[in-house]
Amino acid sequence: MKLAIVGGGSTYTPELIDGFARLRDTLPIGDLVLIDPAADRLELIAGLARRIFAKQGHGATVTTATDVTAGVRGADAVLLQLRVGGQAARNRDETWPLECGCVGQETTGAGGLAKALRTVPVVLDIAEQVRRTNPDAWIVDFTNPVGIVTRALQTAGHKAVGLCNVAIGFQRKFAAHLGVDPELVRLDHVGLNHLTWERGVTLLDSPGAATGREVLPQLLAEHGEAIAADLHLPLPVIGRLGVVPSYYLRYFYQHDAVVEELKVKGSRAAEVAAIEQQLLEMYADPALDTKPELLGKRGGAFYSEAAVQLIASLLGTDGRTTVQVVNTRNDGVLPFLPDDAVIEVPAEVDATGVRPLPQRPVEPLYAGLIAGVTAYEHLALDAALHGGRDRVFDALLAHPLVGQIELADQLTDRLLAHNRAHLSWA
């Protein structure tokens, strides 16, 4: 089996390598290609990848490529983990919205739109190269904003699915609270990428079983304080709702408080850039053959496990149909959304594809926000595909965190000023 990682020069890649090495029985990789235009950084990451594989007795061959077409040739699956503009662009996304009193975040609000505008054209160009070279390969997108990027890929007819680590993070934390194996925990997870709620948690009778018992009330009763602290949300609110929102809901539920915090805290991008510099120095050590503990502070916990499970099921290496939370086409699952919307829900995954599972009706408190953000994502994709100031303005005006003419105008001007180098039409 051959896998290719576009963005393989990322400091995060060793996290994936570690997962591939540990879970080689689930996903037997023979060849791994790391693809990145930054050749010097690419070779640094590839060297560590080879040492990690060797340390854990994995026989995979690791090669590198700076050209996408050459790198993806013959790959069974292509993983996308891009950051157009690097941490410098992310830092801008997290700062200029604050000037207008809006949250500065790389996937939510105006900063998230800026990232989508930079990213979608690049991802679609890569996907076209994959389709011309290797049309049967699955494209698995980690690149944020995952919902918009996956919608772009699927709208263009690519064989693509999106993946986020929020769901597997909740699964692992809930399993730890319950003192059980994570495979016994199944989530009633619904919404959009970075806009989800856990409406139920089932403790299965056995791994993969169809039966189990509902334990979310127990989790909230016994571990509510820890869950609320992890989300930075008030425990009484979580208790009253009776659900567990993703931590991204704080940008909506406590927007103004978060803005004030971010004004004094500084950007997450600056933190990550400092961590990345330290990681690169560690990776250069020829004696290093394990992922450093510092990598855990880089973000993306459990992505490697989620990726292995998803790819193994898509390629049929385990011969099973599994249930996994993914980002995929709605097709009527949430009837209040268009069919071509990309939703984040549990789905059956196997070698025949991805089939989102039916969902019970979504409560108005959540459905309204889901519908509003879906409308924004539709307009954001239109702006990313076709450009134009008016389209950017429309997307911002539609966003639930903006929604005012003067504010959308100010944010549009700032977005364009900070991103002209990455927007051909600007």
Coordinates of C-alpha atoms in Angstrom, one line a residue, residues 178 180 184-186 200-206 210-219 222:
L178 CA -15.5 6.1 32.2
V180 CA -13.1 1.9 29.4
L184 CA -16.5 1.0 23.5
V185 CA -17.5 4.7 23.2
R186 CA -19.7 5.8 20.4
G200 CA -25.4 11.4 23.4
V201 CA -22.6 9.0 24.4
T202 CA -23.2 5.2 24.1
L203 CA -21.2 2.7 26.0
L204 CA -21.2 -0.3 23.7
D205 CA -21.7 -3.8 24.9
S206 CA -18.6 -4.8 22.9
A210 CA -25.0 -2.4 17.7
T211 CA -26.2 -2.2 21.3
G212 CA -25.2 -0.4 24.4
R213 CA -26.4 2.1 27.1
E214 CA -26.6 5.9 27.1
V215 CA -24.0 7.4 29.5
L216 CA -24.0 11.1 28.8
P217 CA -26.1 12.0 31.8
Q218 CA -23.7 10.0 34.0
L219 CA -20.7 11.7 32.4
E222 CA -19.8 12.7 37.6

